[in-house]
Amino acid sequence: MEQLDRLIRFPQCFKDQIEVAIKKCEGVNQFNSWLKRFDQLTNGIADESVTYRQVEDHVFELKVMCFLLDTKEGVKITYEPKGIDPKGKDCDLLAETASCKYLIELKCTHPEMRDAEIPHEYITKNNKLYMNGGYYHLYQSARGHLMDVTRHTEEKIANYGDGYKTVLATIDGFHLDLEDLRDFVFIYRLHAHRPDDPLGKMTMHNLKEPYNRTIDQFWALPFHQDGFDFKPDRKPTIVAPLKSGDVSLV
């Protein structure tokens, strides 16, 4: 594929996997929209108007579609399904099985490393941060991004009405691992922070009002950065506020 030839920094084995995945997803409703965007992004690589991270984020959508096709028997997938208001915001995927309709939003996190002053007055009581300002900025930026995309996801969900199992899915890794996501899920569900979450107090300070809690599930998907397989000894997981409540997706 011409688009894959443009991605000179991607390993050939990864590009081969992408080509196979594209063929697998040809039956996805409105998949042409994904292909059109893929063409635009790979074109942008040449003039440096697009970063490889943007392409990776788009390929993350392809990974999730393939995962659903492999694990949900008879699933029917629609890419960017239209909501009640056709001019409103769309979620990324609708996955319909015999027993459930999943409305799925997909997000990746890529904070930049830069130094920042640690506001110790907003560190949760009886916690210490053993990190410098650069790593604190990465940690806090990932949390802040998650706060924002969660709010945006709720806005999108509001355009679809009832009858869906609503999902926000992220990559487990890439500056947001499963336990960091769990800390946030605790805040989302209870509007309070865990006592062992060092940035919990900071999050509650920045969170001006509670969430609507219209997101039913948070998925942590441990894909390799340059592959469609999951990392060793890691499973795609529905993340609960407490580890005992986690549910494997496979």
mmCIF file of C-alpha atoms in Angstrom:
data_model
loop_
_atom_site.group_PDB
_atom_site.id
_atom_site.type_symbol
_atom_site.label_atom_id
_atom_site.label_comp_id
_atom_site.label_asym_id
_atom_site.label_seq_id
_atom_site.Cartn_x
_atom_site.Cartn_y
_atom_site.Cartn_z
ATOM 1 C CA MET A 1 0.000 0.000 0.000
ATOM 2 C CA GLU A 2 1.210 3.468 -0.922
ATOM 3 C CA GLN A 3 0.223 4.825 2.504
ATOM 4 C CA LEU A 4 2.417 2.272 4.281
ATOM 5 C CA ASP A 5 5.393 3.096 2.063
ATOM 6 C CA ARG A 6 5.281 6.639 3.447
ATOM 7 C CA LEU A 7 5.839 5.405 6.999
ATOM 8 C CA ILE A 8 9.576 4.898 6.720
ATOM 9 C CA ARG A 9 10.113 4.838 10.492
ATOM 10 C CA PHE A 10 7.670 1.993 11.099
ATOM 11 C CA PRO A 11 9.251 -1.508 11.158
ATOM 12 C CA GLN A 12 8.303 -3.528 8.092
ATOM 13 C CA CYS A 13 6.732 -6.234 10.263
ATOM 14 C CA PHE A 14 4.413 -3.599 11.785
ATOM 15 C CA LYS A 15 3.456 -2.276 8.356
ATOM 16 C CA ASP A 16 2.704 -5.837 7.252
ATOM 17 C CA GLN A 17 0.403 -6.236 10.251
ATOM 18 C CA ILE A 18 -1.370 -2.977 9.433
ATOM 19 C CA GLU A 19 -1.994 -4.141 5.871
ATOM 20 C CA VAL A 20 -3.469 -7.430 7.088
ATOM 21 C CA ALA A 21 -5.615 -5.569 9.627
ATOM 22 C CA ILE A 22 -6.971 -3.187 6.996
ATOM 23 C CA LYS A 23 -8.119 -6.139 4.909
ATOM 24 C CA LYS A 24 -9.707 -7.712 7.990
ATOM 25 C CA CYS A 25 -11.686 -4.513 8.668
ATOM 26 C CA GLU A 26 -13.012 -4.025 5.144
ATOM 27 C CA GLY A 27 -16.455 -5.132 6.337
ATOM 28 C CA VAL A 28 -16.608 -2.464 9.077
ATOM 29 C CA ASN A 29 -19.360 0.063 8.370
ATOM 30 C CA GLN A 30 -17.985 3.442 7.292
ATOM 31 C CA PHE A 31 -14.437 2.060 7.275
ATOM 32 C CA ASN A 32 -13.710 4.285 4.281
ATOM 33 C CA SER A 33 -13.654 7.207 6.704
ATOM 34 C CA TRP A 34 -10.818 5.530 8.608
ATOM 35 C CA LEU A 35 -8.956 4.853 5.362
ATOM 36 C CA LYS A 36 -9.390 8.447 4.193
ATOM 37 C CA ARG A 37 -7.958 9.787 7.434
ATOM 38 C CA PHE A 38 -5.088 7.276 7.261
ATOM 39 C CA ASP A 39 -4.235 8.567 3.789
ATOM 40 C CA GLN A 40 -4.296 12.175 5.030
ATOM 41 C CA LEU A 41 -2.075 11.386 8.000
ATOM 42 C CA THR A 42 0.517 9.441 6.039
ATOM 43 C CA ASN A 43 0.621 12.229 3.440
ATOM 44 C CA GLY A 44 1.288 14.661 6.262
ATOM 45 C CA ILE A 45 4.309 12.673 7.402
ATOM 46 C CA ALA A 46 6.208 13.788 4.280
ATOM 47 C CA ASP A 47 5.830 17.533 4.914
ATOM 48 C CA GLU A 48 6.097 17.086 8.707
ATOM 49 C CA SER A 49 2.639 18.545 9.330
ATOM 50 C CA VAL A 50 1.772 15.244 11.023
ATOM 51 C CA THR A 51 3.721 13.360 13.686
ATOM 52 C CA TYR A 52 4.221 9.619 13.908
ATOM 53 C CA ARG A 53 2.373 9.701 17.221
ATOM 54 C CA GLN A 54 -0.745 10.920 15.381
ATOM 55 C CA VAL A 55 -0.451 7.994 12.993
ATOM 56 C CA GLU A 56 0.038 5.594 15.922
ATOM 57 C CA ASP A 57 -3.101 6.968 17.576
ATOM 58 C CA HIS A 58 -5.072 6.362 14.390
ATOM 59 C CA VAL A 59 -3.665 2.835 14.090
ATOM 60 C CA PHE A 60 -4.774 2.266 17.704
ATOM 61 C CA GLU A 61 -8.333 2.504 16.378
ATOM 62 C CA LEU A 62 -7.497 -0.204 13.840
ATOM 63 C CA LYS A 63 -6.032 -2.398 16.594
ATOM 64 C CA VAL A 64 -9.214 -2.118 18.642
ATOM 65 C CA MET A 65 -11.434 -2.943 15.662
ATOM 66 C CA CYS A 66 -9.379 -6.082 15.020
ATOM 67 C CA PHE A 67 -9.507 -6.995 18.718
ATOM 68 C CA LEU A 68 -13.303 -6.726 18.682
ATOM 69 C CA LEU A 69 -13.575 -8.809 15.514
ATOM 70 C CA ASP A 70 -11.385 -11.492 17.110
ATOM 71 C CA THR A 71 -13.105 -11.605 20.509
ATOM 72 C CA LYS A 72 -16.780 -10.681 19.981
ATOM 73 C CA GLU A 73 -18.482 -13.423 17.998
ATOM 74 C CA GLY A 74 -20.609 -12.074 15.156
ATOM 75 C CA VAL A 75 -19.848 -8.462 16.078
ATOM 76 C CA LYS A 76 -21.009 -5.701 13.744
ATOM 77 C CA ILE A 77 -18.766 -2.627 13.914
ATOM 78 C CA THR A 78 -19.520 0.900 12.724
ATOM 79 C CA TYR A 79 -16.731 3.464 12.569
ATOM 80 C CA GLU A 80 -17.734 6.932 13.831
ATOM 81 C CA PRO A 81 -21.460 6.119 14.164
ATOM 82 C CA LYS A 82 -23.816 9.070 13.832
ATOM 83 C CA GLY A 83 -25.658 10.175 16.937
ATOM 84 C CA ILE A 84 -29.081 11.725 17.403
ATOM 85 C CA ASP A 85 -27.839 15.085 16.129
ATOM 86 C CA PRO A 86 -25.952 14.351 12.876
ATOM 87 C CA LYS A 87 -23.990 17.572 13.395
ATOM 88 C CA GLY A 88 -23.093 16.602 16.952
ATOM 89 C CA LYS A 89 -19.949 14.888 18.200
ATOM 90 C CA ASP A 90 -19.439 11.232 17.246
ATOM 91 C CA CYS A 91 -17.888 8.444 19.295
ATOM 92 C CA ASP A 92 -15.211 6.365 17.591
ATOM 93 C CA LEU A 93 -16.882 2.957 17.410
ATOM 94 C CA LEU A 94 -20.195 1.183 17.745
ATOM 95 C CA ALA A 95 -19.783 -2.565 18.292
ATOM 96 C CA GLU A 96 -23.040 -4.540 18.222
ATOM 97 C CA THR A 97 -23.242 -8.144 19.421
ATOM 98 C CA ALA A 98 -26.231 -10.404 19.980
ATOM 99 C CA SER A 99 -26.460 -9.287 23.606
ATOM 100 C CA CYS A 100 -24.984 -5.781 23.790
ATOM 101 C CA LYS A 101 -24.294 -2.542 21.934
ATOM 102 C CA TYR A 102 -20.943 -1.025 22.894
ATOM 103 C CA LEU A 103 -20.401 2.672 22.259
ATOM 104 C CA ILE A 104 -16.637 3.135 22.421
ATOM 105 C CA GLU A 105 -14.372 6.176 22.572
ATOM 106 C CA LEU A 106 -10.620 5.602 22.084
ATOM 107 C CA LYS A 107 -7.914 7.814 23.557
ATOM 108 C CA CYS A 108 -4.106 7.839 23.762
ATOM 109 C CA THR A 109 -1.917 9.989 26.006
ATOM 110 C CA HIS A 110 1.370 11.596 24.928
ATOM 111 C CA PRO A 111 2.555 14.243 27.408
ATOM 112 C CA GLU A 112 5.834 16.027 26.703
ATOM 113 C CA MET A 113 8.745 15.998 29.129
ATOM 114 C CA ARG A 114 9.448 19.409 30.599
ATOM 115 C CA ASP A 115 10.365 20.675 34.011
ATOM 116 C CA ALA A 116 7.621 21.790 36.374
ATOM 117 C CA GLU A 117 7.422 22.900 39.971
ATOM 118 C CA ILE A 118 5.748 20.338 42.219
ATOM 119 C CA PRO A 119 2.915 21.980 44.225
ATOM 120 C CA HIS A 120 3.458 20.054 47.430
ATOM 121 C CA GLU A 121 0.431 21.658 49.097
ATOM 122 C CA TYR A 122 -1.766 19.618 46.697
ATOM 123 C CA ILE A 123 -0.066 16.277 47.253
ATOM 124 C CA THR A 124 -2.363 13.858 49.077
ATOM 125 C CA LYS A 125 -1.685 13.665 52.803
ATOM 126 C CA ASN A 126 0.747 10.928 53.917
ATOM 127 C CA ASN A 127 2.083 10.512 50.356
ATOM 128 C CA LYS A 128 5.457 11.493 48.922
ATOM 129 C CA LEU A 129 6.514 11.979 45.307
ATOM 130 C CA TYR A 130 9.910 10.455 44.600
ATOM 131 C CA MET A 131 10.378 12.158 41.246
ATOM 132 C CA ASN A 132 11.841 15.298 39.733
ATOM 133 C CA GLY A 133 9.860 18.103 38.115
ATOM 134 C CA GLY A 134 10.101 16.556 34.648
ATOM 135 C CA TYR A 135 8.563 13.252 35.634
ATOM 136 C CA TYR A 136 5.981 15.020 37.767
ATOM 137 C CA HIS A 137 4.910 16.975 34.669
ATOM 138 C CA LEU A 138 4.534 13.742 32.671
ATOM 139 C CA TYR A 139 2.495 12.156 35.452
ATOM 140 C CA GLN A 140 0.265 15.163 36.023
ATOM 141 C CA SER A 141 -0.182 15.889 32.295
ATOM 142 C CA ALA A 142 -1.381 12.337 31.692
ATOM 143 C CA ARG A 143 -3.895 12.709 34.532
ATOM 144 C CA GLY A 144 -5.037 16.112 33.269
ATOM 145 C CA HIS A 145 -5.458 14.773 29.734
ATOM 146 C CA LEU A 146 -7.517 11.873 31.059
ATOM 147 C CA MET A 147 -9.730 14.297 32.981
ATOM 148 C CA ASP A 148 -10.361 16.311 29.817
ATOM 149 C CA VAL A 149 -11.033 13.401 27.451
ATOM 150 C CA THR A 150 -13.415 11.883 29.991
ATOM 151 C CA ARG A 151 -15.463 15.067 29.995
ATOM 152 C CA HIS A 152 -15.411 15.158 26.188
ATOM 153 C CA THR A 153 -16.440 11.492 26.050
ATOM 154 C CA GLU A 154 -19.453 12.205 28.225
ATOM 155 C CA GLU A 155 -20.414 15.022 25.852
ATOM 156 C CA LYS A 156 -20.269 12.599 22.926
ATOM 157 C CA ILE A 157 -22.259 9.926 24.767
ATOM 158 C CA ALA A 158 -25.032 12.457 25.378
ATOM 159 C CA ASN A 159 -25.640 12.530 21.609
ATOM 160 C CA TYR A 160 -26.683 8.869 21.460
ATOM 161 C CA GLY A 161 -29.464 8.304 23.961
ATOM 162 C CA ASP A 162 -30.009 5.105 25.967
ATOM 163 C CA GLY A 163 -29.415 1.444 25.206
ATOM 164 C CA TYR A 164 -25.602 1.346 24.996
ATOM 165 C CA LYS A 165 -22.783 -0.011 27.125
ATOM 166 C CA THR A 166 -20.508 3.036 27.060
ATOM 167 C CA VAL A 167 -16.732 2.634 27.064
ATOM 168 C CA LEU A 168 -13.629 4.799 27.258
ATOM 169 C CA ALA A 169 -10.659 2.721 26.078
ATOM 170 C CA THR A 170 -6.994 3.679 26.505
ATOM 171 C CA ILE A 171 -3.612 2.077 25.924
ATOM 172 C CA ASP A 172 -2.165 0.446 29.039
ATOM 173 C CA GLY A 173 1.349 1.843 28.914
ATOM 174 C CA PHE A 174 2.200 5.003 26.925
ATOM 175 C CA HIS A 175 2.361 7.257 30.035
ATOM 176 C CA LEU A 176 -0.861 5.827 31.487
ATOM 177 C CA ASP A 177 -0.614 2.390 33.052
ATOM 178 C CA LEU A 178 -3.443 0.361 34.495
ATOM 179 C CA GLU A 179 -2.912 1.418 38.120
ATOM 180 C CA ASP A 180 -2.818 5.122 37.209
ATOM 181 C CA LEU A 181 -6.055 4.616 35.314
ATOM 182 C CA ARG A 182 -7.507 2.831 38.346
ATOM 183 C CA ASP A 183 -6.776 5.874 40.542
ATOM 184 C CA PHE A 184 -8.773 7.985 38.126
ATOM 185 C CA VAL A 185 -11.633 5.472 37.841
ATOM 186 C CA PHE A 186 -11.924 5.640 41.635
ATOM 187 C CA ILE A 187 -12.342 9.428 41.393
ATOM 188 C CA TYR A 188 -14.809 9.085 38.513
ATOM 189 C CA ARG A 189 -17.034 6.606 40.344
ATOM 190 C CA LEU A 190 -16.907 8.030 43.874
ATOM 191 C CA HIS A 191 -16.011 11.721 43.366
ATOM 192 C CA ALA A 192 -13.295 11.210 45.959
ATOM 193 C CA HIS A 193 -9.655 10.172 45.727
ATOM 194 C CA ARG A 194 -7.878 7.118 47.083
ATOM 195 C CA PRO A 195 -5.767 7.829 50.176
ATOM 196 C CA ASP A 196 -2.729 6.314 48.421
ATOM 197 C CA ASP A 197 -3.154 8.379 45.233
ATOM 198 C CA PRO A 198 -0.503 11.122 45.537
ATOM 199 C CA LEU A 199 -2.164 13.300 42.907
ATOM 200 C CA GLY A 200 -5.690 12.623 44.152
ATOM 201 C CA LYS A 201 -5.912 15.871 46.103
ATOM 202 C CA MET A 202 -4.615 17.776 43.070
ATOM 203 C CA THR A 203 -7.202 16.105 40.828
ATOM 204 C CA MET A 204 -10.063 16.963 43.148
ATOM 205 C CA HIS A 205 -8.803 20.571 43.274
ATOM 206 C CA ASN A 206 -8.787 20.767 39.463
ATOM 207 C CA LEU A 207 -12.114 18.972 39.055
ATOM 208 C CA LYS A 208 -14.605 21.814 39.214
ATOM 209 C CA GLU A 209 -17.709 19.636 39.238
ATOM 210 C CA PRO A 210 -18.466 15.911 39.351
ATOM 211 C CA TYR A 211 -18.698 13.863 36.174
ATOM 212 C CA ASN A 212 -22.074 12.702 34.906
ATOM 213 C CA ARG A 213 -20.864 9.101 35.301
ATOM 214 C CA THR A 214 -22.317 8.064 31.953
ATOM 215 C CA ILE A 215 -19.225 5.993 31.090
ATOM 216 C CA ASP A 216 -19.977 2.399 32.076
ATOM 217 C CA GLN A 217 -16.551 0.861 31.523
ATOM 218 C CA PHE A 218 -12.909 1.944 31.294
ATOM 219 C CA TRP A 219 -10.769 -0.417 29.196
ATOM 220 C CA ALA A 220 -6.995 -0.727 29.543
ATOM 221 C CA LEU A 221 -5.570 -2.309 26.377
ATOM 222 C CA PRO A 222 -1.868 -3.300 26.639
ATOM 223 C CA PHE A 223 -0.969 -3.266 22.931
ATOM 224 C CA HIS A 224 2.647 -3.194 21.841
ATOM 225 C CA GLN A 225 3.485 0.205 20.366
ATOM 226 C CA ASP A 226 4.586 -1.370 17.088
ATOM 227 C CA GLY A 227 2.305 -4.377 16.954
ATOM 228 C CA PHE A 228 -1.225 -5.729 17.249
ATOM 229 C CA ASP A 229 -0.445 -8.217 20.014
ATOM 230 C CA PHE A 230 -0.659 -7.543 23.742
ATOM 231 C CA LYS A 231 2.406 -7.263 25.945
ATOM 232 C CA PRO A 232 3.496 -10.471 27.729
ATOM 233 C CA ASP A 233 1.610 -11.284 30.936
ATOM 234 C CA ARG A 234 -0.813 -8.403 30.363
ATOM 235 C CA LYS A 235 -4.485 -8.740 29.537
ATOM 236 C CA PRO A 236 -7.034 -6.248 28.222
ATOM 237 C CA THR A 237 -8.988 -5.281 31.299
ATOM 238 C CA ILE A 238 -12.168 -3.527 32.371
ATOM 239 C CA VAL A 239 -10.659 -1.425 35.160
ATOM 240 C CA ALA A 240 -12.535 -1.079 38.457
ATOM 241 C CA PRO A 241 -11.881 1.325 41.352
ATOM 242 C CA LEU A 242 -10.474 -1.648 43.284
ATOM 243 C CA LYS A 243 -8.342 -4.364 41.713
ATOM 244 C CA SER A 244 -10.660 -7.079 43.029
ATOM 245 C CA GLY A 245 -13.361 -5.724 40.708
ATOM 246 C CA ASP A 246 -11.346 -5.911 37.497
ATOM 247 C CA VAL A 247 -12.729 -8.037 34.646
ATOM 248 C CA SER A 248 -10.647 -9.481 31.810
ATOM 249 C CA LEU A 249 -11.859 -8.723 28.284
ATOM 250 C CA VAL A 250 -10.590 -12.070 26.982
#
